[in-house]
Coordinates of C-alpha atoms and ligand atoms in Angstrom, one line a residue:
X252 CA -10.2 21.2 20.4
X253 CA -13.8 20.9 21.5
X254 CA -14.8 17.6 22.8
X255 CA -18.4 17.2 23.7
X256 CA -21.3 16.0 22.0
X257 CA -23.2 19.5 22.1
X258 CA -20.5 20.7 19.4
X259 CA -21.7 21.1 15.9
X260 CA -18.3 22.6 15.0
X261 CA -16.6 20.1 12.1
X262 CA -14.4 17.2 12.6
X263 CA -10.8 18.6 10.9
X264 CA -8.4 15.8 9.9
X265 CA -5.5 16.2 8.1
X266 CA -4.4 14.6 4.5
X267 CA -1.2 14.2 3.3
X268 CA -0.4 12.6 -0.1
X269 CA 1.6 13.6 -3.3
X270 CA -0.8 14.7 -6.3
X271 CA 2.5 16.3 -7.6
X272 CA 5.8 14.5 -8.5
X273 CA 7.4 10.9 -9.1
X274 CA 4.9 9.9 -6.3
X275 CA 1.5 11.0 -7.9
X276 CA 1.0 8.1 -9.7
X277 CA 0.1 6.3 -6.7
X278 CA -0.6 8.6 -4.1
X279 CA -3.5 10.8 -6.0
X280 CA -5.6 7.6 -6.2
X281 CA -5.1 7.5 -2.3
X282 CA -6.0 10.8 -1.7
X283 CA -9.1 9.6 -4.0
X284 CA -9.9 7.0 -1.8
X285 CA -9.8 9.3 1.3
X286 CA -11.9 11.7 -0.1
X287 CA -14.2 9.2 -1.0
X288 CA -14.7 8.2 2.4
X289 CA -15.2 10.8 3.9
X290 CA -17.9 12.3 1.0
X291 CA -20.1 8.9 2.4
X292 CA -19.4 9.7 6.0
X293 CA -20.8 12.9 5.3
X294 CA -23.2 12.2 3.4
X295 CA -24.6 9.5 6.1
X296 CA -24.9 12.7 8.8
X297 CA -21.2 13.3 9.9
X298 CA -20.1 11.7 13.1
X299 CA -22.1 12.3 15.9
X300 CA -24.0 15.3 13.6
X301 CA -20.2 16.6 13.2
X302 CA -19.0 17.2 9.8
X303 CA -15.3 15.4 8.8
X304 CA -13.4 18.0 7.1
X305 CA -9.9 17.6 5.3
X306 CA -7.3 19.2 5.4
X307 CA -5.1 18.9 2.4
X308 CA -1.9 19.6 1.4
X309 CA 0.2 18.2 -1.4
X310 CA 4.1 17.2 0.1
X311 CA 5.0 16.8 -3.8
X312 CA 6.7 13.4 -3.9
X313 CA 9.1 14.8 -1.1
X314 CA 9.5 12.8 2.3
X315 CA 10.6 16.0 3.9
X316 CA 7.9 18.4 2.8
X317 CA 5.6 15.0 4.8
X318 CA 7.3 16.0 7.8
X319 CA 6.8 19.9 7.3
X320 CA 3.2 19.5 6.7
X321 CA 2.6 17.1 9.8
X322 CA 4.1 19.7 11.9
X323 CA 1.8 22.5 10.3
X324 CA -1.3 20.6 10.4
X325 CA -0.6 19.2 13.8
X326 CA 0.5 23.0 15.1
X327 CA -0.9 25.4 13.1
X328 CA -4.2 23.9 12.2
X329 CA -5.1 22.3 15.7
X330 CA -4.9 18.7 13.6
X331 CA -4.4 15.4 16.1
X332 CA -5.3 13.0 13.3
X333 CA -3.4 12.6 9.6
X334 CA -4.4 10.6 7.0
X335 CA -1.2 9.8 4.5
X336 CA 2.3 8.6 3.2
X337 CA 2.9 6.0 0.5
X338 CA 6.8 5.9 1.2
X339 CA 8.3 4.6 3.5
X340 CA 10.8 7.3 4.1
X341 CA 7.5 9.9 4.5
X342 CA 6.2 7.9 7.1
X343 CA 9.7 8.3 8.8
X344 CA 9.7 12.1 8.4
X345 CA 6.0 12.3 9.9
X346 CA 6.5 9.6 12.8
X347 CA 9.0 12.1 14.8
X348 CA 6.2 14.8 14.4
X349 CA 3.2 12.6 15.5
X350 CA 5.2 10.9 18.2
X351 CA 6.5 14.0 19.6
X352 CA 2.9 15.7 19.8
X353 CA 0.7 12.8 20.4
X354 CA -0.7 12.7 16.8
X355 CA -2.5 9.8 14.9
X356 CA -1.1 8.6 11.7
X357 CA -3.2 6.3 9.9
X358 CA -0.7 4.9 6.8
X359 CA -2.5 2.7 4.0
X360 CA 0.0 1.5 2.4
X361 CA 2.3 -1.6 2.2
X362 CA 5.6 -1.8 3.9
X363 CA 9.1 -3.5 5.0
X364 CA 7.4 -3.9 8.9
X365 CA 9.5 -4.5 11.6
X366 CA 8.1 -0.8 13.2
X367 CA 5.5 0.3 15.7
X368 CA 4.5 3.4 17.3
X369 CA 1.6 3.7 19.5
X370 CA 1.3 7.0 17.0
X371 CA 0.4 5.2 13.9
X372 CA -2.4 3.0 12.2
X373 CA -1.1 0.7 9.7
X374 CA -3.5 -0.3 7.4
X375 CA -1.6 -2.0 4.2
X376 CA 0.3 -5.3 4.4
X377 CA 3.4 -6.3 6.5
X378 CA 5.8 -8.7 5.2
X379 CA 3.8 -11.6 6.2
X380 CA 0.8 -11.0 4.8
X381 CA 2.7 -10.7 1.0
X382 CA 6.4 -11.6 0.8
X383 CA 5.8 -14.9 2.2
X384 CA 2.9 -16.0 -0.2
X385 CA 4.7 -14.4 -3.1
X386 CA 8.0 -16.7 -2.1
X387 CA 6.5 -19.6 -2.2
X388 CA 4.4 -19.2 -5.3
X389 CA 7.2 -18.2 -7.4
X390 CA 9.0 -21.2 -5.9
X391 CA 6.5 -23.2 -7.0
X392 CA 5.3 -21.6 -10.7
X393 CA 8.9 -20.0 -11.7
X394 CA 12.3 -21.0 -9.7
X395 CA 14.6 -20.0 -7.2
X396 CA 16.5 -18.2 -9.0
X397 CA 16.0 -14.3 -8.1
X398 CA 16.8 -11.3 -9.5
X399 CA 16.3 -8.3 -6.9
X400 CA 15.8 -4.2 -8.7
X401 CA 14.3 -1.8 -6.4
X402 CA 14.4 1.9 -5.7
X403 CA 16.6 3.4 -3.5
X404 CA 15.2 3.6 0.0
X405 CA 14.5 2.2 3.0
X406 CA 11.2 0.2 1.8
X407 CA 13.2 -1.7 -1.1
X408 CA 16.0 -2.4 1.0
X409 CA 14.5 -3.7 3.9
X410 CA 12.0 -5.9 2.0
X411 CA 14.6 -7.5 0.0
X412 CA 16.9 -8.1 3.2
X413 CA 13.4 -10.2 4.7
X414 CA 12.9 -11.7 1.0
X415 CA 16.5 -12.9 0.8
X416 CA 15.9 -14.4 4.1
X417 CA 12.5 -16.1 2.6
X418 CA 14.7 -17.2 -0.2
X419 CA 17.8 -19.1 1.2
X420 CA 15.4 -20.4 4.1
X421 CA 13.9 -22.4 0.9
X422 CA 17.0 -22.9 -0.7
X423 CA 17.1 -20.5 -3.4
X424 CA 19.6 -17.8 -4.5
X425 CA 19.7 -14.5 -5.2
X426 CA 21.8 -13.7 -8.3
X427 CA 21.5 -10.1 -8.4
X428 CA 20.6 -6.7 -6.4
X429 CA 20.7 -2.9 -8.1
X430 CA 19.2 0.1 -6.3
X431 CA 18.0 2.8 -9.1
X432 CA 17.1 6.2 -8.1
X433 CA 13.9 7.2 -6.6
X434 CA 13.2 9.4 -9.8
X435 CA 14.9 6.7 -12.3
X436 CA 13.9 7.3 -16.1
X437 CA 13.5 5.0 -18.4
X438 CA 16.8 4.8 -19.5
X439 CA 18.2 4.0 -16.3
X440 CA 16.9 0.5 -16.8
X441 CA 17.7 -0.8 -19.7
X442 CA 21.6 -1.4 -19.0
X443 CA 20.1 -3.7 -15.6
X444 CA 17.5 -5.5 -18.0
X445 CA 20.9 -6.5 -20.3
X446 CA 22.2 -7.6 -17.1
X447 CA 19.1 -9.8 -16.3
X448 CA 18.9 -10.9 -19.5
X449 CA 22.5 -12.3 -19.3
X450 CA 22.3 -13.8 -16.0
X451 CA 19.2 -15.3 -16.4
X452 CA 17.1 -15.2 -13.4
X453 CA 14.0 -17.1 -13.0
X454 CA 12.2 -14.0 -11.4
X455 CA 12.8 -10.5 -11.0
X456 CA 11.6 -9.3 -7.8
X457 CA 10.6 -5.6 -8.0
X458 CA 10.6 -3.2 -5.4
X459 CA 10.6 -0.2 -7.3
X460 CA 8.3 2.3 -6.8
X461 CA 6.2 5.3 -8.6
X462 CA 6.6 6.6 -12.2
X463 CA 10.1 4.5 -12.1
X464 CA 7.6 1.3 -12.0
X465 CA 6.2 2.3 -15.6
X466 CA 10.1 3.0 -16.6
X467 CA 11.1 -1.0 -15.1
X468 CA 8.1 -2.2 -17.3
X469 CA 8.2 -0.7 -20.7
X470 CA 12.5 -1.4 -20.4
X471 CA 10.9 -5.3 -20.2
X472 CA 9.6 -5.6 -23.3
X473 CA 11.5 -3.4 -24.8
X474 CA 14.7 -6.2 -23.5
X475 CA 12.5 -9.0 -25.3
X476 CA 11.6 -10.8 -22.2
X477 CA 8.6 -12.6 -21.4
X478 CA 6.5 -12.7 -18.3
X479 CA 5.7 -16.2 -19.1
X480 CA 9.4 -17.4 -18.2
X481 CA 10.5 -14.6 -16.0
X482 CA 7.9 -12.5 -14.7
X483 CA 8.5 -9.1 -12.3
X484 CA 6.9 -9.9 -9.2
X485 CA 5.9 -7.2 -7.2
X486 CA 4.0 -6.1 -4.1
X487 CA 3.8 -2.5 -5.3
X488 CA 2.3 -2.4 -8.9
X489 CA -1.0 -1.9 -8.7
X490 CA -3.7 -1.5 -11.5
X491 CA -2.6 2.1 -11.1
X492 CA 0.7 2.1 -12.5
X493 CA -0.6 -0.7 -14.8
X494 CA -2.9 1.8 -16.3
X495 CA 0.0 4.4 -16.5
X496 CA 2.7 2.0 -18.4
X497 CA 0.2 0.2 -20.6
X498 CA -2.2 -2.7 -20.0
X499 CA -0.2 -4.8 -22.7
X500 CA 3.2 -3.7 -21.1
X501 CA 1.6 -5.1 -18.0
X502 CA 0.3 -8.2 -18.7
X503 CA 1.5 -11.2 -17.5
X504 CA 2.8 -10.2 -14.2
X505 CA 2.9 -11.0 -10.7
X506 CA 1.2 -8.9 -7.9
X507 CA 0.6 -10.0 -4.0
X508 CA -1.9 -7.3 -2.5
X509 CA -4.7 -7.5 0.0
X510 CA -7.1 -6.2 -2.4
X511 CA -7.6 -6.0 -6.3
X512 CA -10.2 -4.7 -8.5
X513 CA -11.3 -8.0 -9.3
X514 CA -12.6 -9.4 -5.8
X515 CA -16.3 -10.6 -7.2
X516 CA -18.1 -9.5 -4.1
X517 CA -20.9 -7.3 -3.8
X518 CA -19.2 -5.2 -1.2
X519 CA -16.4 -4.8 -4.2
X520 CA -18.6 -4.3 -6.8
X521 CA -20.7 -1.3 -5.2
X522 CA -16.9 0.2 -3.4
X523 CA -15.9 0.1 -7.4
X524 CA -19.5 1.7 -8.8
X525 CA -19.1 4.8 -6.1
X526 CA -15.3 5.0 -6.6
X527 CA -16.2 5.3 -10.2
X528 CA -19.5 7.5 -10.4
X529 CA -16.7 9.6 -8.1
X530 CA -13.8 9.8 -10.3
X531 CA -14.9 8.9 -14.0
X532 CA -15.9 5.5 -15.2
X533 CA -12.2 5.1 -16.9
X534 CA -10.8 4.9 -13.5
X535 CA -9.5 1.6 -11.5
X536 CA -9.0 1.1 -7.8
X537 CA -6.1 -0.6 -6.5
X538 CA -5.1 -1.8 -2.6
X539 CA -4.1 2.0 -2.2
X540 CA -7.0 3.6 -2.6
X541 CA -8.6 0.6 -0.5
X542 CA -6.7 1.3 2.6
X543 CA -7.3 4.6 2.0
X544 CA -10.7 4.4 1.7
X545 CA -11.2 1.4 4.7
X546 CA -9.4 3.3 7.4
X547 CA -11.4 6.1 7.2
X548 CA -14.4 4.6 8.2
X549 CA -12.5 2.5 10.7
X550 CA -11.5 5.9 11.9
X551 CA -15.1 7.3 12.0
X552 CA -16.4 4.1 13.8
X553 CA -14.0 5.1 16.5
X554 CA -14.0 8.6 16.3
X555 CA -18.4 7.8 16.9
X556 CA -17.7 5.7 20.4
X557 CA -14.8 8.3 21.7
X558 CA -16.7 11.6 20.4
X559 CA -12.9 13.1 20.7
X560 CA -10.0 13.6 19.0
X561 CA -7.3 13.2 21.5
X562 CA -5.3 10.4 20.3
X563 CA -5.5 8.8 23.9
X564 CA -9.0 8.3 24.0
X565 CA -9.7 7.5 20.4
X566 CA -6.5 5.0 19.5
X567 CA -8.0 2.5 22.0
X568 CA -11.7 2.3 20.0
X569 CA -9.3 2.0 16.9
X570 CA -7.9 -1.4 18.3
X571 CA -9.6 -4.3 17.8
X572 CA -11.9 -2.3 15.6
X573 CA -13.5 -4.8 12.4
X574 CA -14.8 -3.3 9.2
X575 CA -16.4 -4.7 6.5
X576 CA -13.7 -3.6 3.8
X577 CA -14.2 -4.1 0.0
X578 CA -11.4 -6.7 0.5
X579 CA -14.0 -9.1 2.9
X580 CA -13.6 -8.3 6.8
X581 CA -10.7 -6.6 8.5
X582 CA -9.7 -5.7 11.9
X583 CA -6.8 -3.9 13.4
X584 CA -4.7 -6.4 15.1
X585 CA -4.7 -4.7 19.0
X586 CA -1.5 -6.0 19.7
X587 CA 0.6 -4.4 16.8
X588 CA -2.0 -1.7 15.6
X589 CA -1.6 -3.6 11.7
X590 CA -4.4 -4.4 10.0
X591 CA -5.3 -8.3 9.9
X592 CA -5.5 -8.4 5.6
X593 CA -6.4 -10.5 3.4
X594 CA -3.6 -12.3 1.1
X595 CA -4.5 -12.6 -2.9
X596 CA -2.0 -13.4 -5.6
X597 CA -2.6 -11.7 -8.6
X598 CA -1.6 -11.8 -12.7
X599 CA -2.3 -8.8 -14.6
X600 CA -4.3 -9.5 -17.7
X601 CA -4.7 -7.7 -20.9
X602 CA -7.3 -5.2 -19.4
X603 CA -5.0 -3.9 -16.8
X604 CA -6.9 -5.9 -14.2
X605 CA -5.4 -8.3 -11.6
X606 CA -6.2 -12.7 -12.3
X607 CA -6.7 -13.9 -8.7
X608 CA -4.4 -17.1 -9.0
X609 CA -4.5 -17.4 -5.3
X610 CA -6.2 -16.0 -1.9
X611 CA -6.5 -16.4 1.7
X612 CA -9.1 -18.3 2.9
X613 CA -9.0 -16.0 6.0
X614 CA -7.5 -12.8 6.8
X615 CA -3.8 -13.7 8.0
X616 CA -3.2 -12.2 11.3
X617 CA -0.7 -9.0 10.7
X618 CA 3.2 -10.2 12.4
X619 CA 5.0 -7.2 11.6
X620 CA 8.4 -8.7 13.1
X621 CA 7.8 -11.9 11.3
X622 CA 8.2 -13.5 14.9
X623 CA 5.5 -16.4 13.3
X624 CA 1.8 -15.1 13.4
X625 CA -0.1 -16.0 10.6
X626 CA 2.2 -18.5 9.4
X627 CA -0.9 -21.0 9.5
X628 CA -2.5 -18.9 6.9
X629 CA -4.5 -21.3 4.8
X630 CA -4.8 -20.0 0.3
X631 CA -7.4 -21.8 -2.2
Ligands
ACM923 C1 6.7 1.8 0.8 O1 7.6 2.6 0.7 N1 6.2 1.5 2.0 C2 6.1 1.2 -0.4

């Protein structure tokens, strides 16, 4: 790949989210969000008078097919840099593939932490910057009494394993833990919301993911239950898959995120205007399509001081880097290559769009091993 300045041959990166399959839900409005930044960065003169051009392919809801398409973009189409994965599980199939050819991954989406590669980017929250904050409010608001449904892989698992911790540490108890099927329907809840409603758990943490999140929902009200009492708390369901069960299913319940629609900044107000003029004025972002959108121009900031795409010279403009995110100010932690995000905790209302009951009054540092950064994070 050429690497000078005198170049006016394009930037190619490569894009890899699901607009097909149980994943779509979520990972088209990423793919929206990377497109969108990449349409400004172009429209703003490129980088360095080069063109960013995408290369997209759609893995189809399939962790494999994330690995496949790595390898193709990063063999076949001369790609260093990939933009993609909501699962956890993809971003397991792809890190082999970036770590065995020196790739970039830049992943925008939340996860169970307790990873690094000097391959990857992580721009969406790490246990720390969500599980703990969501502990302690539902401590606080609801009880201690938990009820744990999540889908089954690595993700759910591992972040109930660190919320269990986060639990017993405050003396709580967890009274229940069922695993559905990534591609769950709606009838595989309603025999655990009988169970729930039997046992009778002050929360129900969900860690279930995709269209199965508009299955959990719609099986709540259909049970009787009310988020009032015993809300699903979540750090997965966005306004996305809010908008995709029903804003009244919705309401009521409890997101932690870095980012929701309703921030009431002016950096929010003009990402939400663009995203919309983009994508139709029905449409809502969500912390997905933020980090999607943020860590492209935290890539094109980089990609401007190493003019190159070799992963060795442009990883170390990437950390350290600070953006100006729609969120309020971000930078990537240099030590752990996480993003140092903002924490908000959100109630969904009867518009589909996220309360903020509580926030950070500072980013809070990323501490993907929980070893105790951030732990001093201060909330209004
Ligand atoms: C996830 O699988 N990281 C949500």
């Amino acid at each position: 790949m050429a690497t000078n300045g005198s170049t006016t041959e394009p930037w190619r990166v490569g894009v890899l989210f699901s607009n097909s399959g149980f994943m779509a839900v979520i990972e088209d409005t990423q793919l929206r969000g990377t497109l969108l930044a990449i349409d400004e960065i172009n429209a703003a003169g490129g980088i360095n008078g080069r063109e960013l051009v995408p290369m997209i392919y759609d893995p189809g809801s399939e962790p494999a097919a994330f690995g496949r398409f790595a390898k193709k973009l990063m063999v076949e189409d001369g790609v260093t840099t990939i933009f993609g994965c909501y699962t956890s599980s993809s971003r397991k199939a792809v890190l082999p593939v970036v770590e065995r050819l020196n790739g970039l991954l830049w992943y925008p989406t939340i996860y169970e932490g307790f990873e690094f590669s000097p391959n990857v980017i992580y721009t969406g929250a790490a246990p720390n910057q969500n599980s703990v904050a969501l502990c302690r409010f539902l401590f606080d608001h609801y009880g201690t009494r938990f009820f744990f449904v999540g889908s089954d892989y690595i993700y759910p698992r591992e972040s109930n394993r660190v919320m269990r911790e986060l639990v017993h540490a405050k003396g709580g108890e967890v009274i229940g833990e069922i695993y559905v099927p990534l591609r769950a329907q709606r009838r595989d809840f309603a025999p655990i919301l009988r169970r729930i409603r039997t046992q009778r758990p002050d929360v129900i943490f969900s860690t279930v993911v995709g269209e199965a999140t508009v299955y959990l929902y719609q099986a709540y009200v259909e049970a009787g239950l009310d988020p009032k009492t015993v809300p699903i708390a979540s750090l997965t369901t966005t306004e996305a898959e809010i908008r995709a069960m029903g804003v009244d299913v919705g309401e009521g319940h409890i997101t932690v995120a870095p980012y929701f629609d309703g921030i009431r900044t002016d950096r929010n107000m003009e990402f939400i205007e663009r995203y919309k003029s983009r994508y139709g004025e029905d449409q809502t972002t969500n912390m997905c399509v933020e980090a999607a959108y943020f860590q492209v121009h935290v890539f094109a900031k980089a990609l401007a001081e190493a003019n190159s795409m070799e992963t060795d010279a442009l990883r170390p403009m990437v950390l350290g880097a600070e953006f100006e995110a729609p969120q309020g100010r971000i930078s990537v932690n240099p030590i752990s290559a996480h993003t140092d995000l903002w924490t908000r905790i959100g109630r969904a209302d009867r518009r589909g769009h996220f309360e903020i009951l509580r926030e950070s009054l500072t980013p809070v540092l990323a501490d993907p091993y929980l070893v105790g950064y951030g732990r001093t994070a201060v909330y209004q």
